[in-house]
PDB file of C-alpha atoms in Angstrom:
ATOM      1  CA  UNK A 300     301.830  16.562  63.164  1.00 66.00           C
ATOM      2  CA  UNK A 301     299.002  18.759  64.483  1.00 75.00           C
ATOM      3  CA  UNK A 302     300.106  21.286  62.562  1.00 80.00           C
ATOM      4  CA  UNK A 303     297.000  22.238  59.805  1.00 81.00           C
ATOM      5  CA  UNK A 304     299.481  22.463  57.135  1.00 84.00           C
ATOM      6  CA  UNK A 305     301.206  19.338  57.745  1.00 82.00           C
ATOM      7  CA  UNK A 306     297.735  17.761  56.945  1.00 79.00           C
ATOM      8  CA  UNK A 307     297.121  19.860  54.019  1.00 81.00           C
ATOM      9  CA  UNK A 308     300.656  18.775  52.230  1.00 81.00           C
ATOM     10  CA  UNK A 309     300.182  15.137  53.516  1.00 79.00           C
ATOM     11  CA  UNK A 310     296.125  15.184  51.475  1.00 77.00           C
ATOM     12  CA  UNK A 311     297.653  17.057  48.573  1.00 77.00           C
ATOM     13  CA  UNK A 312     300.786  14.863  48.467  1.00 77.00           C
ATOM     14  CA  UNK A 313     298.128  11.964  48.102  1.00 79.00           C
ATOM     15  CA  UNK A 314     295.829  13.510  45.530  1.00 80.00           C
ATOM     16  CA  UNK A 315     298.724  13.249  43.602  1.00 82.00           C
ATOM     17  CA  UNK A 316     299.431  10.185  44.003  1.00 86.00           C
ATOM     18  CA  UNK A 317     296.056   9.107  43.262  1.00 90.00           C
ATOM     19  CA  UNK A 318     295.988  10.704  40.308  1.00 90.00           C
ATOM     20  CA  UNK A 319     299.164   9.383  38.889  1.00 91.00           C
ATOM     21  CA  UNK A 320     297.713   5.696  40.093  1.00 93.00           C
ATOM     22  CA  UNK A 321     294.432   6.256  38.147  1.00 95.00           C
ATOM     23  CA  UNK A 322     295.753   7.554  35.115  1.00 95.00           C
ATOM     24  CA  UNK A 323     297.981   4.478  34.545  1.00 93.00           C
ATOM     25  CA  UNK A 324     295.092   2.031  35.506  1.00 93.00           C
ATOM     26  CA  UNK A 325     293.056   4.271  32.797  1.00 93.00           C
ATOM     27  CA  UNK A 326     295.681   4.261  30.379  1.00 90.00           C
ATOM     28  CA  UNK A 327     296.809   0.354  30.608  1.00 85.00           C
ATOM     29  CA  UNK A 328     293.078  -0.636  30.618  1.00 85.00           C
ATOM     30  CA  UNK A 329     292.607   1.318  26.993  1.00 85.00           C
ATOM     31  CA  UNK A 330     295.209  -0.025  25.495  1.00 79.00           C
ATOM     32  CA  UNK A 331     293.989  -3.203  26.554  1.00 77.00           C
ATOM     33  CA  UNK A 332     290.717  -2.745  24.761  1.00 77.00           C
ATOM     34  CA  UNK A 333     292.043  -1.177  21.812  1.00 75.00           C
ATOM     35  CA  UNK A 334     294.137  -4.335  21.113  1.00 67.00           C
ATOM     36  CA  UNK A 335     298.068  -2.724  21.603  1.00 63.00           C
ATOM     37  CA  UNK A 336     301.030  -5.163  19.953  1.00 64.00           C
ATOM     38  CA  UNK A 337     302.217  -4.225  23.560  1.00 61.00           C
ATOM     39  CA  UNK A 338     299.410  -6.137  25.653  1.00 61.00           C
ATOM     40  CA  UNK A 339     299.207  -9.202  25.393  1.00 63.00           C
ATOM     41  CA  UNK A 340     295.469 -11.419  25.641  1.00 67.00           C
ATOM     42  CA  UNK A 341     295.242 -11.948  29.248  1.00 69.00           C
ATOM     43  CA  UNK A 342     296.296 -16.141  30.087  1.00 73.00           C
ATOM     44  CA  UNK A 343     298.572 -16.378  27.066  1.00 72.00           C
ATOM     45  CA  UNK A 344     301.801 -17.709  27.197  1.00 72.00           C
ATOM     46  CA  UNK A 345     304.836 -16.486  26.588  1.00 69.00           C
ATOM     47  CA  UNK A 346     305.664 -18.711  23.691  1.00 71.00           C
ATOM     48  CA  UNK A 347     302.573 -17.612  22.042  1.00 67.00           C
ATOM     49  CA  UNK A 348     303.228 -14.408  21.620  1.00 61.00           C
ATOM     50  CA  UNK A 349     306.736 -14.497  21.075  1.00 62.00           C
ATOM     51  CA  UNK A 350     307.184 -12.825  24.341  1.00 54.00           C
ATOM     52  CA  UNK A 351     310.817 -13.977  25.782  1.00 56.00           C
ATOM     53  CA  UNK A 352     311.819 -13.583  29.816  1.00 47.00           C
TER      54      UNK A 352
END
């Protein structure tokens, strides 16, 4: 643990992790916006959009 390279895999290990995070927040949020048949409008119910369980 005070090792320099166990620090150095530990940061990259969660740079990657990070990324992959942001990435799906990015991606979720523009197909949001852009109006995807698989988003729904935020609040609606599930028998309003034919959405089941």
């Amino acid at each position: 643990m005070s090792t320099p390279d166990f620090w150095n895999r530990t940061l990259q290990n969660w740079q990657s992790e990070l990324l992959a995070v942001a990435a799906m927040v990015v991606l979720s949020i523009y197909l949001r916006q852009r109006g995807s048949p698989e988003s729904k409008p935020v609040g609606a119910s599930h028998t309003a959009t034919g959405v089941e369980g």
